[in-house]
């Protein structure tokens, strides 16, 4: 559960590949309830992250900072600041600990503060709030990730563009939750991370 | 869509280039950004920096108010889209003189998040930053892009007051206290005759019939609160001043500043006719504005329409700030 520059880099590369493969799917999820660009925005952002990490950062803190800056300067919309905040908070936390669970706690607190969303609001917070404890307990599985993502389908959006649809936002998986699901899947698949 | 542009994707970059090259005495571009900073660096020495910004398409807001006595820098996002935190942060760094930086943000979810994030980046580098979120539009309580009321043309009064205070040496805490006192006294309401056309979208944000108007629209052509047939100017004033009165309880014993703002495609002739009716209506309350401006200050691209802002002057100092001389393109 201790993060190094190498494991963080392969985690991000895995995440970038998943985003790349699913960019169209993420944008399609965003079309009925948002403005239809989540996949393209995230894919642009993660490409930038991959490129920046190719010149190996000196330590975990500067790696997190690099990731955060790449995301916030290229993703835009609400996802840029939200993912950017997650990594920026991990950058701050990483000066005192390299424990992945503690870092993710800080990231989740940052996302909640930035977006003002709570669990149940049908945002990426739903996925993070469910899965961070699993990471900490060593019980994260693919099924749990899938469950957490799909659970957003039946929720009514309370935040973001989707909230203006009210009841009509039901029946759609939240795109930010889906992309966050990929982040946790990439974590599972990265050797030496969990 | 008929517009004097080149490639729709390049409108913001080319606009910023045109503005800074046309008025180098006031502003210059911050390298590798679409942000502008005062060219008179001497005027910023030892002062708190005031930074504002938001989506483009509201010109002369915000770059037009950068200069001695008003904003220190402005960040131009893509059309009707918040600028990214790295650009805002570049502006913060460009104006920081060790006294801190104050951010004036209009209340839209994207702007609030991105400016907040820029503040965090500044915190990490130990630059003290404080923020005010302006929400002067009384038309709707929540909107397509906001939690709470939108920030519109009244933001200009905030820029002017804080810019003057900073120029005269107010500290970051003093500016923050001033902003918080001023904010609840600025209220705005608008009426639209037609929607804006975003160059990247290519068609109007909504359609109004030839003889229809919409009360309460926002500066991105967001929905207002009522549609009806076009009426004479004095009837529009009746409606808008009525709404402001509900909110502010207009009183002849109090002082007010007034801003009549064209939204982009409304000729000055119509704005002055409207202003004339506003002054008539205010006279019924025994109010003669202590400060008044009429013109295109916070536009919405080519939207036809007008907004009316009243600012209750609770402290004579605020009036001095409004009258304080500035060196900007557009004030």
Coordinates of N, CA and C in Angstrom, one line a residue, chain A residues 1 99-105 128-141 144 184 187-188 193-194:
Chain A
X1 N 0.8 -1.2 0.0 CA 0.0 0.0 0.0 C 0.9 1.3 0.0
X99 N 1.2 6.3 2.2 CA 0.2 5.2 2.3 C -1.0 5.6 1.4
X100 N -1.3 4.7 0.5 CA -2.3 4.9 -0.6 C -3.7 5.3 0.0
X101 N -4.0 4.5 1.1 CA -5.3 4.7 1.7 C -5.5 6.1 2.3
X102 N -4.4 6.6 3.0 CA -4.5 7.9 3.5 C -4.5 9.0 2.4
X103 N -3.8 8.7 1.4 CA -3.7 9.7 0.3 C -5.1 9.8 -0.4
X104 N -5.8 8.6 -0.5 CA -7.1 8.6 -1.2 C -8.1 9.3 -0.3
X105 N -8.0 9.1 1.1 CA -8.8 9.9 2.0 C -8.8 11.4 1.7
X128 N -16.1 7.1 -5.1 CA -14.9 7.3 -4.2 C -15.3 6.9 -2.8
X129 N -16.4 7.4 -2.3 CA -16.8 7.2 -0.9 C -17.0 5.7 -0.6
X130 N -17.5 4.9 -1.6 CA -17.7 3.5 -1.4 C -16.3 2.7 -1.5
X131 N -15.5 3.2 -2.4 CA -14.3 2.3 -2.7 C -13.0 2.7 -1.9
X132 N -12.9 3.9 -1.4 CA -11.7 4.2 -0.6 C -11.6 3.3 0.6
X133 N -12.7 3.1 1.4 CA -12.6 2.2 2.5 C -12.2 0.8 2.1
X134 N -12.6 0.3 0.9 CA -12.2 -1.0 0.4 C -10.7 -1.0 0.2
X135 N -10.2 0.1 -0.4 CA -8.7 0.1 -0.6 C -8.0 0.0 0.7
X136 N -8.5 0.7 1.7 CA -7.9 0.8 3.0 C -7.9 -0.6 3.7
X137 N -9.1 -1.3 3.5 CA -9.2 -2.6 4.2 C -8.7 -3.8 3.3
X138 N -8.1 -3.4 2.2 CA -7.6 -4.5 1.3 C -8.7 -5.3 0.7
X139 N -9.9 -4.8 0.5 CA -11.0 -5.6 0.0 C -11.5 -5.1 -1.3
X140 N -10.7 -4.3 -2.0 CA -11.2 -3.8 -3.3 C -11.2 -4.9 -4.4
X141 N -12.3 -5.1 -5.0 CA -12.4 -6.1 -6.1 C -13.1 -5.4 -7.3
X144 N -16.8 -5.0 -6.8 CA -17.2 -3.9 -5.9 C -17.1 -2.6 -6.7
X184 N -10.1 3.3 -10.3 CA -9.9 2.2 -9.3 C -9.6 0.9 -9.9
X187 N -6.0 0.9 -10.6 CA -5.3 0.7 -9.3 C -5.1 -0.8 -9.1
X188 N -6.3 -1.5 -9.2 CA -6.3 -3.0 -9.0 C -5.3 -3.7 -9.9
X193 N 0.9 -2.1 -6.2 CA 0.2 -0.9 -5.7 C -0.6 -1.2 -4.5
X194 N -1.4 -2.3 -4.6 CA -2.3 -2.7 -3.5 C -1.8 -3.8 -2.6

